[in-house]
Amino acid sequence: MRISSIELHKEQHTLQEKPIEPDIETDSHYLFHLDPDKQPVGAYDYRKPFSNHHFILKSGDTIYLSSDGFRDQFGGTKGKKYMAKNFKQLLVSIQNKTMDEQQVFLQKNIHDWMGNEEQNDDICVIGVRVWNKSDVRSWKSGV
C-alpha cells in the first residue's frame, strides 16, 4: 500500500514536495512526478525519515495525487496497460479545463480505455487547483 501526503500553505503559496526536472514540458505546462520513499509507514527496524520537499506555487497550478490504478488499468485495442507516460500526458492535456471538466474527462477516458476489461485495481485521482484570492475575485466577477 502506498500513501501520499501533502501540506498546502495558503498564505505562503507553498507545497511540501519538489522534484528537480519536469517529466513533461509543453509551451505552457510542466508536469513533475515525485518518486515515493520505499519504506513502510508503521513500525520498522530500519526506519529513516521520509523525504520532505518544498516548492512555491503560483495561481493556476494544479496538484494531482493518484493511485497506480489508472496507469495499471488494462484496455485499449490490444488489452495493454494504460501506462504512466500516457497518464502524465493526459493530465497535461487537460490543464485548460475546469476541475469539474477534468473529472468528467478522466472518467470517460478510463471507461473508454477499459472497454470490456474489468477494473483490476483501485483508481483514485485527486486534483487541487491553486488560486490567489485576487484571481478568484476577478474570475467570479468576470473581469
Coordinates of C-alpha atoms in Angstrom, one line a residue:
M1 CA 0.0 0.0 0.0
R2 CA 1.2 3.5 -0.9
I3 CA 0.2 6.8 0.7
S4 CA 0.9 10.4 -0.3
S5 CA 0.7 13.3 2.0
I6 CA 0.9 17.0 1.0
E7 CA 0.8 20.1 3.1
L8 CA -0.5 23.2 1.4
H9 CA 0.3 26.6 3.0
K10 CA -2.3 29.0 1.6
E11 CA -0.7 32.2 2.8
Q12 CA 2.8 31.5 1.5
H13 CA 1.6 29.6 -1.6
T14 CA 3.9 26.7 -0.9
L15 CA 3.6 23.0 -1.1
Q16 CA 5.8 20.5 0.7
E17 CA 7.3 18.4 -2.2
K18 CA 9.6 19.2 -5.0
P19 CA 11.0 17.4 -8.0
I20 CA 14.1 18.6 -9.8
E21 CA 13.3 18.2 -13.5
P22 CA 9.9 18.1 -15.2
D23 CA 8.8 14.8 -16.7
I24 CA 6.8 16.6 -19.4
E25 CA 7.2 20.1 -20.6
T26 CA 5.0 21.9 -23.1
D27 CA 4.9 25.6 -24.1
S28 CA 2.6 26.4 -21.2
H29 CA 2.7 23.5 -18.8
Y30 CA 5.1 21.4 -16.8
L31 CA 4.4 18.0 -15.1
F32 CA 6.6 16.9 -12.3
H33 CA 6.5 13.3 -10.9
L34 CA 7.7 12.6 -7.4
D35 CA 9.0 9.1 -6.6
P36 CA 7.9 7.7 -3.3
D37 CA 10.2 6.7 -0.4
K38 CA 10.2 2.9 -0.5
Q39 CA 9.6 2.0 3.2
P40 CA 6.8 1.0 5.4
V41 CA 4.7 3.6 7.2
G42 CA 4.3 1.7 10.5
A43 CA 6.9 0.1 12.9
Y44 CA 10.0 -1.0 11.2
D45 CA 13.6 -1.8 12.4
Y46 CA 15.4 0.3 9.8
R47 CA 13.3 3.4 9.8
K48 CA 14.6 6.6 8.2
P49 CA 12.8 9.9 7.8
F50 CA 10.5 10.3 4.8
S51 CA 11.6 12.8 2.1
N52 CA 10.4 16.3 2.6
H53 CA 10.4 18.7 -0.4
H54 CA 9.2 22.3 -0.7
F55 CA 8.2 24.4 -3.7
I56 CA 6.4 27.6 -4.5
L57 CA 3.1 27.5 -6.2
K58 CA 1.6 30.1 -8.4
S59 CA -2.0 30.9 -9.2
G60 CA -3.5 28.3 -11.6
D61 CA -1.1 25.5 -10.7
T62 CA -2.7 22.1 -10.3
I63 CA -1.6 19.4 -7.9
Y64 CA -2.5 15.7 -8.5
L65 CA -2.3 12.8 -6.2
S66 CA -3.1 9.4 -7.7
S67 CA -3.1 5.7 -7.1
D68 CA -1.4 3.5 -9.6
G69 CA -4.8 2.2 -10.7
F70 CA -5.3 4.5 -13.7
R71 CA -1.9 3.7 -15.3
D72 CA -2.1 0.0 -14.5
Q73 CA -5.6 -0.5 -16.0
F74 CA -5.8 -2.9 -18.9
G75 CA -7.7 -1.9 -22.0
G76 CA -7.3 -0.3 -25.4
T77 CA -7.4 -2.2 -28.6
K78 CA -4.7 -4.6 -27.5
G79 CA -5.7 -5.1 -23.9
K80 CA -2.5 -3.5 -22.6
K81 CA -1.9 -1.3 -19.5
Y82 CA -2.6 2.5 -19.8
M83 CA 1.0 3.2 -18.7
A84 CA 2.4 6.1 -16.6
K85 CA 3.6 8.1 -19.7
N86 CA 0.1 8.2 -21.2
F87 CA -1.4 9.1 -17.9
K88 CA 1.0 12.0 -17.4
Q89 CA 0.4 13.3 -21.0
L90 CA -3.4 13.0 -20.3
L91 CA -3.0 15.2 -17.2
V92 CA -1.0 17.8 -19.1
S93 CA -3.6 17.8 -22.0
I94 CA -6.5 18.7 -19.7
Q95 CA -4.9 21.7 -17.9
N96 CA -7.1 24.3 -19.6
K97 CA -10.2 22.6 -18.4
T98 CA -12.0 23.4 -15.2
M99 CA -11.6 20.8 -12.4
D100 CA -15.2 19.6 -13.0
E101 CA -14.5 19.2 -16.7
Q102 CA -11.3 17.3 -15.8
Q103 CA -13.2 14.9 -13.6
V104 CA -15.7 14.1 -16.4
F105 CA -12.9 13.8 -19.0
L106 CA -10.8 11.4 -16.8
Q107 CA -13.8 9.2 -16.0
K108 CA -14.8 9.0 -19.7
N109 CA -11.2 8.4 -20.8
I110 CA -10.6 5.5 -18.4
H111 CA -14.0 3.9 -19.2
D112 CA -13.4 4.2 -22.9
W113 CA -9.9 2.7 -22.4
M114 CA -11.3 -0.2 -20.3
G115 CA -13.8 -1.2 -22.9
N116 CA -14.9 -4.7 -21.9
E117 CA -12.0 -5.2 -19.4
E118 CA -12.8 -5.4 -15.7
Q119 CA -11.3 -2.8 -13.4
N120 CA -8.2 -4.5 -11.9
D121 CA -7.3 -2.1 -9.1
D122 CA -8.5 1.0 -7.2
I123 CA -8.5 4.1 -9.4
C124 CA -8.1 7.3 -7.4
V125 CA -7.1 10.7 -8.8
I126 CA -7.3 13.8 -6.7
G127 CA -6.7 17.2 -8.3
V128 CA -6.4 20.6 -6.5
R129 CA -6.1 23.9 -8.4
V130 CA -4.4 26.7 -6.6
W131 CA -5.8 30.2 -6.8
N132 CA -4.9 33.5 -5.3
K133 CA -7.8 35.3 -3.6
S134 CA -7.5 38.3 -6.0
D135 CA -7.6 35.8 -9.0
V136 CA -10.7 34.2 -7.6
R137 CA -12.5 37.6 -7.2
S138 CA -11.6 38.5 -10.8
W139 CA -12.7 35.1 -12.1
K140 CA -16.0 35.2 -10.2
S141 CA -16.8 38.8 -11.4
G142 CA -15.8 38.0 -15.0
V143 CA -13.0 40.6 -15.1

